[in-house]
mmCIF file of C-alpha atoms in Angstrom:
data_model
loop_
_atom_site.group_PDB
_atom_site.id
_atom_site.type_symbol
_atom_site.label_atom_id
_atom_site.label_comp_id
_atom_site.label_asym_id
_atom_site.label_seq_id
_atom_site.Cartn_x
_atom_site.Cartn_y
_atom_site.Cartn_z
ATOM 1 C CA MET A 228 109.942 74.294 80.541
ATOM 2 C CA HIS A 229 108.210 72.201 83.229
ATOM 3 C CA GLU A 230 105.815 75.008 83.744
ATOM 4 C CA MET A 231 103.883 73.639 80.773
ATOM 5 C CA GLY A 232 103.208 70.445 82.768
ATOM 6 C CA ILE A 233 102.403 72.349 85.860
ATOM 7 C CA THR A 234 99.914 74.593 83.985
ATOM 8 C CA GLN A 235 98.231 71.638 82.518
ATOM 9 C CA GLY A 236 97.748 70.389 86.150
ATOM 10 C CA ILE A 237 96.195 73.670 87.026
ATOM 11 C CA LEU A 238 93.788 73.652 84.113
ATOM 12 C CA GLU A 239 92.784 69.982 84.650
ATOM 13 C CA ALA A 240 91.973 70.642 88.236
ATOM 14 C CA ALA A 241 90.153 73.931 87.495
ATOM 15 C CA VAL A 242 88.059 72.527 84.572
ATOM 16 C CA GLU A 243 87.127 69.368 86.473
ATOM 17 C CA ALA A 244 85.941 71.419 89.602
ATOM 18 C CA ALA A 245 83.980 73.932 87.245
ATOM 19 C CA GLU A 246 82.241 71.225 85.260
ATOM 20 C CA ARG A 247 81.336 69.366 88.564
ATOM 21 C CA ALA A 248 79.756 72.640 89.716
ATOM 22 C CA GLY A 249 77.866 73.029 86.403
ATOM 23 C CA ALA A 250 79.637 76.152 85.518
ATOM 24 C CA ASP A 251 80.014 77.178 81.826
ATOM 25 C CA SER A 252 83.186 79.096 82.125
ATOM 26 C CA ILE A 253 86.001 79.958 84.386
ATOM 27 C CA THR A 254 87.001 83.693 84.713
ATOM 28 C CA GLU A 255 89.797 83.451 87.349
ATOM 29 C CA ILE A 256 92.142 80.810 88.722
ATOM 30 C CA ARG A 257 94.072 81.516 91.969
ATOM 31 C CA ILE A 258 97.223 79.630 92.873
ATOM 32 C CA SER A 259 99.901 79.740 95.424
ATOM 33 C CA VAL A 260 103.580 79.195 94.575
ATOM 34 C CA GLY A 261 106.280 78.967 97.191
ATOM 35 C CA GLU A 262 109.514 80.775 96.552
ATOM 36 C CA LEU A 263 111.511 77.723 97.134
ATOM 37 C CA THR A 264 109.867 75.885 94.122
ATOM 38 C CA GLU A 265 111.606 76.013 90.754
ATOM 39 C CA VAL A 266 108.563 77.604 89.137
ATOM 40 C CA VAL A 267 108.704 80.877 87.224
ATOM 41 C CA GLU A 268 105.470 83.021 87.005
ATOM 42 C CA PHE A 269 106.435 84.364 83.588
ATOM 43 C CA ALA A 270 106.584 80.793 82.204
ATOM 44 C CA LEU A 271 103.313 79.878 83.943
ATOM 45 C CA GLN A 272 101.425 82.840 82.391
ATOM 46 C CA PHE A 273 102.956 82.077 79.047
ATOM 47 C CA ALA A 274 101.827 78.432 79.209
ATOM 48 C CA PHE A 275 98.463 79.465 80.546
ATOM 49 C CA GLU A 276 97.858 81.754 77.417
ATOM 50 C CA ALA A 277 98.902 78.999 75.222
ATOM 51 C CA LEU A 278 96.763 76.208 76.789
ATOM 52 C CA THR A 279 93.476 77.907 77.635
ATOM 53 C CA PRO A 280 92.146 78.771 74.098
ATOM 54 C CA GLY A 281 89.220 76.326 73.228
ATOM 55 C CA THR A 282 88.719 75.367 76.947
ATOM 56 C CA ILE A 283 86.096 76.813 79.368
ATOM 57 C CA ALA A 284 89.005 78.772 80.890
ATOM 58 C CA GLU A 285 89.565 80.759 77.742
ATOM 59 C CA GLY A 286 90.242 84.351 78.644
ATOM 60 C CA ALA A 287 90.564 83.553 82.376
ATOM 61 C CA THR A 288 93.046 85.369 84.555
ATOM 62 C CA LEU A 289 95.794 83.473 86.375
ATOM 63 C CA VAL A 290 96.431 85.055 89.754
ATOM 64 C CA VAL A 291 99.651 83.920 91.409
ATOM 65 C CA THR A 292 100.278 84.353 95.095
ATOM 66 C CA HIS A 293 103.868 84.107 96.052
ATOM 67 C CA VAL A 294 104.602 82.458 99.365
ATOM 68 C CA ALA A 295 107.895 83.460 101.140
ATOM 69 C CA PRO A 296 109.906 80.908 103.041
ATOM 70 C CA ARG A 297 109.266 80.652 106.762
ATOM 71 C CA SER A 298 110.930 78.066 109.192
ATOM 72 C CA ARG A 299 110.842 77.083 112.763
ATOM 73 C CA CYS A 300 114.010 76.431 114.878
ATOM 74 C CA ASN A 301 113.682 73.067 116.622
ATOM 75 C CA ASP A 302 116.279 74.200 119.261
ATOM 76 C CA CYS A 303 115.146 77.527 120.478
ATOM 77 C CA GLY A 304 111.542 77.614 119.049
ATOM 78 C CA ALA A 305 112.046 80.909 117.022
ATOM 79 C CA GLU A 306 109.893 81.274 113.840
ATOM 80 C CA TYR A 307 111.415 83.420 111.106
ATOM 81 C CA ASP A 308 111.215 84.434 107.528
ATOM 82 C CA HIS A 309 114.201 83.840 105.340
ATOM 83 C CA ASP A 310 115.458 83.968 101.818
ATOM 84 C CA ARG A 311 115.917 80.815 99.642
ATOM 85 C CA PHE A 312 119.505 80.417 100.595
ATOM 86 C CA THR A 313 119.609 80.698 104.280
ATOM 87 C CA MET A 314 117.856 78.255 106.325
ATOM 88 C CA LEU A 315 119.729 78.574 109.651
ATOM 89 C CA CYS A 316 118.105 80.099 112.731
ATOM 90 C CA PRO A 317 118.867 83.819 113.029
ATOM 91 C CA GLU A 318 118.482 83.672 116.817
ATOM 92 C CA CYS A 319 120.751 80.784 117.727
ATOM 93 C CA ASP A 320 122.493 79.793 114.503
ATOM 94 C CA SER A 321 120.976 76.263 114.709
ATOM 95 C CA LEU A 322 120.752 74.125 111.587
ATOM 96 C CA ASN A 323 118.050 72.043 113.176
ATOM 97 C CA VAL A 324 115.156 73.721 111.527
ATOM 98 C CA THR A 325 111.828 72.711 110.016
ATOM 99 C CA LEU A 326 110.379 74.529 106.903
ATOM 100 C CA LEU A 327 106.861 75.867 107.557
ATOM 101 C CA GLN A 328 105.994 77.279 104.190
ATOM 102 C CA GLY A 329 107.769 78.151 100.872
ATOM 103 C CA ARG A 330 107.379 74.946 98.854
ATOM 104 C CA GLU A 331 103.677 75.411 97.946
ATOM 105 C CA LEU A 332 102.363 74.477 94.488
ATOM 106 C CA GLN A 333 98.721 74.649 95.184
ATOM 107 C CA ILE A 334 95.520 75.583 93.405
ATOM 108 C CA ASP A 335 93.553 77.726 95.883
ATOM 109 C CA SER A 336 90.126 78.600 94.241
ATOM 110 C CA ILE A 337 88.456 79.451 90.955
ATOM 111 C CA GLU A 338 85.891 81.942 89.864
ATOM 112 C CA THR A 339 83.192 80.538 87.651
ATOM 113 C CA SER A 340 80.332 81.978 85.637
ATOM 114 C CA GLU A 341 77.208 80.145 84.553
ATOM 115 C CA GLU A 342 76.769 82.254 81.496
ATOM 116 C CA PRO A 343 79.267 82.848 78.698
ATOM 117 C CA THR A 344 82.022 85.172 79.981
ATOM 118 C CA GLU A 345 81.288 88.203 77.673
ATOM 119 C CA GLU A 346 77.703 88.468 78.705
ATOM 120 C CA SER A 347 78.568 88.220 82.476
ATOM 121 C CA GLN A 348 80.854 91.078 82.312
ATOM 122 C CA GLY A 349 78.195 93.812 82.350
ATOM 123 C CA MET B 120 79.633 84.211 89.473
ATOM 124 C CA ALA B 121 80.651 81.592 91.980
ATOM 125 C CA THR B 122 83.847 80.874 93.885
ATOM 126 C CA ILE B 123 84.861 77.341 94.146
ATOM 127 C CA ASP B 124 87.502 76.524 96.845
ATOM 128 C CA LEU B 125 89.921 73.769 95.808
ATOM 129 C CA SER B 126 93.004 73.936 98.072
ATOM 130 C CA LYS B 127 94.712 70.973 96.528
ATOM 131 C CA PRO B 128 98.159 70.431 95.045
ATOM 132 C CA ILE B 129 98.642 71.491 91.494
ATOM 133 C CA LEU B 130 100.452 68.297 90.724
ATOM 134 C CA ASP B 131 97.755 66.270 92.481
ATOM 135 C CA ARG B 132 97.493 63.573 89.764
ATOM 136 C CA ASN B 133 101.292 63.023 89.688
ATOM 137 C CA GLU B 134 101.432 63.006 93.520
ATOM 138 C CA LYS B 135 98.580 60.442 93.830
ATOM 139 C CA LEU B 136 100.317 58.179 91.268
ATOM 140 C CA ALA B 137 103.605 58.673 93.190
ATOM 141 C CA ALA B 138 101.865 57.588 96.329
ATOM 142 C CA GLU B 139 100.629 54.386 94.537
ATOM 143 C CA ASN B 140 104.061 53.665 93.203
ATOM 144 C CA ARG B 141 105.580 54.232 96.697
ATOM 145 C CA ALA B 142 103.059 51.837 98.329
ATOM 146 C CA ARG B 143 104.032 49.129 95.756
ATOM 147 C CA PHE B 144 107.715 49.625 96.474
ATOM 148 C CA ASP B 145 107.266 49.675 100.256
ATOM 149 C CA SER B 146 105.242 46.300 100.203
ATOM 150 C CA ALA B 147 107.898 44.715 97.941
ATOM 151 C CA GLY B 148 110.720 46.020 100.153
ATOM 152 C CA VAL B 149 112.351 47.736 97.208
ATOM 153 C CA PHE B 150 114.270 50.973 97.871
ATOM 154 C CA VAL B 151 113.879 53.461 95.027
ATOM 155 C CA LEU B 152 116.345 56.212 94.475
ATOM 156 C CA ASP B 153 115.704 59.190 92.152
ATOM 157 C CA LEU B 154 119.142 60.286 90.971
ATOM 158 C CA MET B 155 119.300 63.843 89.454
ATOM 159 C CA ALA B 156 122.139 65.896 87.893
ATOM 160 C CA SER B 157 122.912 68.049 84.952
ATOM 161 C CA PRO B 158 124.047 66.314 81.693
ATOM 162 C CA GLY B 159 127.573 64.996 81.979
ATOM 163 C CA ALA B 160 127.826 65.036 85.697
ATOM 164 C CA GLY B 161 128.418 61.383 85.829
ATOM 165 C CA LYS B 162 124.875 59.908 86.619
ATOM 166 C CA THR B 163 125.545 56.720 84.623
ATOM 167 C CA SER B 164 129.137 56.293 85.869
ATOM 168 C CA THR B 165 127.944 56.724 89.466
ATOM 169 C CA ILE B 166 125.139 54.241 88.884
ATOM 170 C CA LEU B 167 127.756 51.677 87.459
ATOM 171 C CA ALA B 168 130.061 52.315 90.378
ATOM 172 C CA THR B 169 127.077 51.848 92.848
ATOM 173 C CA ILE B 170 126.104 48.597 91.101
ATOM 174 C CA ALA B 171 129.712 47.327 91.451
ATOM 175 C CA ALA B 172 129.649 48.156 95.138
ATOM 176 C CA LEU B 173 126.238 46.606 95.998
ATOM 177 C CA ARG B 174 125.442 43.914 93.452
ATOM 178 C CA ASP B 175 126.796 41.002 95.472
ATOM 179 C CA ARG B 176 124.307 41.838 98.332
ATOM 180 C CA TYR B 177 121.232 43.268 96.589
ATOM 181 C CA GLY B 178 119.103 42.739 93.447
ATOM 182 C CA ILE B 179 119.282 46.022 91.521
ATOM 183 C CA ALA B 180 117.565 47.402 88.418
ATOM 184 C CA VAL B 181 117.776 50.748 86.665
ATOM 185 C CA ILE B 182 115.274 52.963 85.074
ATOM 186 C CA GLU B 183 116.920 55.335 82.663
ATOM 187 C CA GLY B 184 115.203 58.557 81.674
ATOM 188 C CA ASP B 185 116.418 60.451 78.668
ATOM 189 C CA ILE B 186 114.723 62.666 76.020
ATOM 190 C CA ALA B 187 115.950 60.264 73.448
ATOM 191 C CA SER B 188 118.225 57.140 72.780
ATOM 192 C CA LYS B 189 118.842 53.832 74.554
ATOM 193 C CA VAL B 190 122.528 54.516 75.166
ATOM 194 C CA ASP B 191 122.347 54.501 78.958
ATOM 195 C CA ALA B 192 120.155 51.346 79.323
ATOM 196 C CA GLU B 193 122.494 49.533 77.013
ATOM 197 C CA LYS B 194 125.494 50.486 79.151
ATOM 198 C CA VAL B 195 123.774 49.124 82.258
ATOM 199 C CA LYS B 196 122.492 46.022 80.652
ATOM 200 C CA ALA B 197 126.112 45.276 79.481
ATOM 201 C CA HIS B 198 126.893 44.723 83.222
ATOM 202 C CA GLY B 199 124.069 42.097 83.457
ATOM 203 C CA ILE B 200 121.710 44.417 85.309
ATOM 204 C CA PRO B 201 117.953 44.829 84.187
ATOM 205 C CA ALA B 202 117.467 48.241 82.698
ATOM 206 C CA VAL B 203 114.382 49.970 81.280
ATOM 207 C CA GLN B 204 114.771 53.006 79.139
ATOM 208 C CA ILE B 205 112.218 55.704 79.244
ATOM 209 C CA ASN B 206 112.387 58.251 76.395
ATOM 210 C CA THR B 207 110.480 61.353 77.395
ATOM 211 C CA GLY B 208 110.452 62.643 73.839
ATOM 212 C CA GLY B 209 111.492 66.102 74.824
ATOM 213 C CA ALA B 210 110.022 66.371 78.326
ATOM 214 C CA CYS B 211 112.595 67.769 80.795
ATOM 215 C CA HIS B 212 111.792 65.387 83.778
ATOM 216 C CA LEU B 213 110.229 62.000 84.637
ATOM 217 C CA GLU B 214 106.728 61.757 86.015
ATOM 218 C CA SER B 215 105.049 59.074 88.090
ATOM 219 C CA ASP B 216 103.068 57.460 85.289
ATOM 220 C CA MET B 217 106.281 56.862 83.275
ATOM 221 C CA ILE B 218 107.850 55.065 86.350
ATOM 222 C CA GLN B 219 104.561 53.063 86.836
ATOM 223 C CA ARG B 220 104.845 51.623 83.239
ATOM 224 C CA ALA B 221 108.566 51.083 83.598
ATOM 225 C CA VAL B 222 108.084 49.184 86.876
ATOM 226 C CA ASP B 223 105.500 46.971 85.251
ATOM 227 C CA THR B 224 108.323 45.443 83.221
ATOM 228 C CA LEU B 225 110.465 44.606 86.244
ATOM 229 C CA ASP B 226 110.346 41.662 88.585
ATOM 230 C CA LEU B 227 110.058 43.465 91.916
ATOM 231 C CA ASP B 228 110.333 40.190 94.022
ATOM 232 C CA ALA B 229 113.871 39.889 92.764
ATOM 233 C CA LEU B 230 114.789 43.397 93.614
ATOM 234 C CA ASP B 231 116.028 45.376 96.539
ATOM 235 C CA LEU B 232 117.134 48.636 94.836
ATOM 236 C CA ILE B 233 115.857 50.512 91.762
ATOM 237 C CA ILE B 234 117.940 53.425 90.761
ATOM 238 C CA VAL B 235 116.008 55.946 88.589
ATOM 239 C CA GLU B 236 118.368 58.066 86.417
ATOM 240 C CA ASN B 237 116.313 61.185 85.891
ATOM 241 C CA VAL B 238 116.610 63.464 82.824
ATOM 242 C CA GLY B 239 119.764 65.565 82.939
ATOM 243 C CA ASN B 240 118.547 68.775 84.402
ATOM 244 C CA LEU B 241 118.997 70.769 87.662
ATOM 245 C CA VAL B 242 115.686 72.435 87.747
ATOM 246 C CA CYS B 243 112.534 70.462 86.528
ATOM 247 C CA PRO B 244 112.928 67.087 88.252
ATOM 248 C CA THR B 245 112.860 68.799 91.679
ATOM 249 C CA GLU B 246 109.076 69.369 91.501
ATOM 250 C CA PHE B 247 107.998 65.950 90.534
ATOM 251 C CA PHE B 248 107.710 62.988 92.989
ATOM 252 C CA LEU B 249 107.891 59.596 91.458
ATOM 253 C CA GLY B 250 107.255 57.334 94.516
ATOM 254 C CA GLU B 251 110.957 57.222 95.333
ATOM 255 C CA HIS B 252 112.244 56.903 98.909
ATOM 256 C CA ALA B 253 115.005 59.512 98.301
ATOM 257 C CA LYS B 254 116.175 62.027 95.853
ATOM 258 C CA VAL B 255 119.818 62.413 95.644
ATOM 259 C CA MET B 256 121.712 64.781 93.355
ATOM 260 C CA ILE B 257 125.187 64.737 91.855
ATOM 261 C CA LEU B 258 127.290 67.761 91.208
ATOM 262 C CA SER B 259 130.584 67.268 89.322
ATOM 263 C CA VAL B 260 133.689 69.331 90.030
ATOM 264 C CA PRO B 261 133.976 70.886 86.461
ATOM 265 C CA GLU B 262 130.432 72.466 86.807
ATOM 266 C CA GLY B 263 131.730 74.810 89.605
ATOM 267 C CA HIS B 264 131.204 75.425 93.205
ATOM 268 C CA ASP B 265 128.702 78.235 92.533
ATOM 269 C CA LYS B 266 125.950 75.881 91.332
ATOM 270 C CA PRO B 267 124.013 75.834 94.644
ATOM 271 C CA TYR B 268 123.619 79.617 94.327
ATOM 272 C CA LYS B 269 122.099 79.187 90.881
ATOM 273 C CA TYR B 270 119.967 76.105 91.424
ATOM 274 C CA PRO B 271 119.139 76.161 95.175
ATOM 275 C CA GLY B 272 115.947 74.058 94.739
ATOM 276 C CA ILE B 273 117.615 70.751 93.839
ATOM 277 C CA PHE B 274 120.134 71.112 96.672
ATOM 278 C CA GLN B 275 117.270 71.648 99.098
ATOM 279 C CA ILE B 276 115.087 68.666 97.950
ATOM 280 C CA SER B 277 117.977 66.124 97.918
ATOM 281 C CA GLU B 278 118.568 63.856 100.955
ATOM 282 C CA ALA B 279 122.304 63.439 100.009
ATOM 283 C CA VAL B 280 124.539 65.314 97.647
ATOM 284 C CA ILE B 281 127.276 63.537 95.750
ATOM 285 C CA LEU B 282 130.327 65.545 94.566
ATOM 286 C CA ASN B 283 131.610 63.666 91.632
ATOM 287 C CA LYS B 284 134.907 63.817 89.710
ATOM 288 C CA VAL B 285 136.920 64.838 92.848
ATOM 289 C CA ASP B 286 140.046 63.458 91.081
ATOM 290 C CA THR B 287 139.876 66.543 88.871
ATOM 291 C CA LEU B 288 140.004 69.056 91.786
ATOM 292 C CA PRO B 289 143.669 69.982 91.193
ATOM 293 C CA VAL B 290 142.893 71.275 87.676
ATOM 294 C CA PHE B 291 139.687 73.248 88.361
ATOM 295 C CA ASP B 292 139.031 76.365 90.236
ATOM 296 C CA PHE B 293 136.496 74.722 92.556
ATOM 297 C CA ASP B 294 136.208 76.142 96.149
ATOM 298 C CA GLU B 295 135.236 73.129 98.062
ATOM 299 C CA ASP B 296 134.926 74.999 101.459
ATOM 300 C CA GLU B 297 132.549 77.450 99.831
ATOM 301 C CA PHE B 298 130.601 74.704 98.141
ATOM 302 C CA THR B 299 130.144 72.856 101.467
ATOM 303 C CA SER B 300 129.155 75.893 103.389
ATOM 304 C CA VAL B 301 126.453 76.876 100.854
ATOM 305 C CA VAL B 302 125.114 73.299 100.665
ATOM 306 C CA ARG B 303 125.043 73.281 104.539
ATOM 307 C CA SER B 304 122.990 76.445 104.653
ATOM 308 C CA LEU B 305 120.531 75.264 102.041
ATOM 309 C CA ASN B 306 120.199 71.786 103.412
ATOM 310 C CA PRO B 307 121.692 71.307 106.839
ATOM 311 C CA THR B 308 121.178 67.592 107.173
ATOM 312 C CA ALA B 309 122.210 66.224 103.803
ATOM 313 C CA PRO B 310 125.532 64.288 103.817
ATOM 314 C CA ILE B 311 128.026 65.222 101.058
ATOM 315 C CA PHE B 312 129.839 62.254 99.475
ATOM 316 C CA ARG B 313 133.003 63.053 97.532
ATOM 317 C CA ILE B 314 133.550 60.494 94.937
ATOM 318 C CA ALA B 315 135.375 59.810 91.684
ATOM 319 C CA ALA B 316 132.975 57.397 90.080
ATOM 320 C CA THR B 317 135.036 56.132 87.183
ATOM 321 C CA LYS B 318 137.995 55.471 89.633
ATOM 322 C CA GLY B 319 135.844 53.899 92.289
ATOM 323 C CA GLN B 320 137.153 56.510 94.797
ATOM 324 C CA GLY B 321 134.946 57.379 97.691
ATOM 325 C CA VAL B 322 132.145 54.977 96.507
ATOM 326 C CA ASP B 323 132.254 52.772 99.616
ATOM 327 C CA GLU B 324 130.935 55.507 101.834
ATOM 328 C CA TRP B 325 128.204 56.491 99.562
ATOM 329 C CA ALA B 326 127.219 52.746 99.066
ATOM 330 C CA GLY B 327 127.129 52.378 102.819
ATOM 331 C CA TRP B 328 124.699 55.235 103.219
ATOM 332 C CA LEU B 329 122.553 53.709 100.482
ATOM 333 C CA ALA B 330 122.751 50.107 101.934
ATOM 334 C CA ARG B 331 121.524 51.486 105.354
ATOM 335 C CA ARG B 332 118.474 53.075 103.537
ATOM 336 C CA ILE B 333 117.825 49.728 101.608
ATOM 337 C CA GLU B 334 117.978 47.798 104.817
ATOM 338 C CA ALA B 335 115.454 50.055 106.460
ATOM 339 C CA VAL B 336 113.023 49.485 103.543
ATOM 340 C CA ARG B 337 113.677 45.798 103.581
ATOM 341 C CA THR B 338 113.134 45.463 107.177
ATOM 342 C CA ALA B 339 109.818 47.326 107.049
ATOM 343 C CA ALA B 340 108.688 44.902 104.523
ATOM 344 C CA GLY B 341 109.724 41.927 106.568
ATOM 345 C CA LYS B 342 112.693 40.870 104.503
ATOM 346 C CA PRO B 343 115.746 39.679 106.623
ATOM 347 C CA PRO B 344 118.883 41.926 106.774
ATOM 348 C CA VAL B 345 121.753 41.194 104.198
ATOM 349 C CA GLY B 346 125.442 40.620 105.160
ATOM 350 C CA ASP B 347 127.594 43.667 105.898
ATOM 351 C CA ALA B 348 124.760 46.214 105.791
ATOM 352 C CA GLY B 349 123.076 44.415 108.741
ATOM 353 C CA ALA B 350 126.259 45.058 110.640
ATOM 354 C CA ALA B 351 126.510 48.631 109.367
ATOM 355 C CA THR B 352 123.034 49.285 110.784
ATOM 356 C CA GLY B 353 124.158 47.968 114.192
ATOM 357 C CA GLU B 354 122.260 44.618 113.746
ATOM 358 C CA GLU B 355 123.570 41.192 113.368
ATOM 359 C CA GLY B 356 123.342 39.906 109.805
ATOM 360 C CA PRO B 357 123.115 36.283 108.880
ATOM 361 C CA ALA B 358 126.510 34.628 108.524
#
């Protein structure tokens, strides 16, 4: 249920940026979510639908890019994709590895409109 | 139509407040531990055992996070340790602003260690930084050795894993070898401490790890090393 708080964070950041740019509405919000985070897209979308009515993001689409885990081996230098359970290096079995990506929880960009959404869709 | 590039963390506000909390802890030389576990894993018992092991050397306070009640804070206060209860009123995890308000009620100059007992939950607390120096999780034997498969995130984010209630191993079907090997593959560097908090078993090793971390934060803030822990870090402590 922490997706509600995360969605609030998304909305606050998006609305603040849109208002600063003088936009009247937000049509799309793009975020990246690493597969190693405990964040479920279904719950994000549910919270988004619940929180956006009455805001300038009402009716906007939430586009989620999932980021697969990727690590680098500090012993042999290999870079490799992996699932969320196995960090170890597939080349040399080393456990001395550094995660490069997979823990993202980032708002990437938003699409805004300077006119009410319904008129802009023409 | 216009595209606005943001490229910033979703939990930006929480993370900025966490950084403020952390700066405050660092300058006061107070090590802050975020202790996470499911309900009933023995967070409060582990805290009491940790207090018993370290209270002669360090000033300790506890911040208790629960959805409701003051039960845990009362238990800690009964041992003469300052405790602040946060009631989240339904929220499943603590956030930085709650910690900031709780810390305002504590005398940081009198402290070396603050233990934050997060809300009982193996999922939500993993995404929220509080300004802590380390997140540590407890799993208890009755919960089963398969938990790292089900909740990998918390095992990955923790700097140490405590396996509690090891005194019950004979009566539960808990495969310790499998548990250790999954935790290793999820988090190669985290030590696993086997303890039975209510019996005091294994607590010294865990407390030793914690003391070394406390000393590092004290040293960075210009506080002198304390007693045994100074020796444990390979430095000469005052007599």
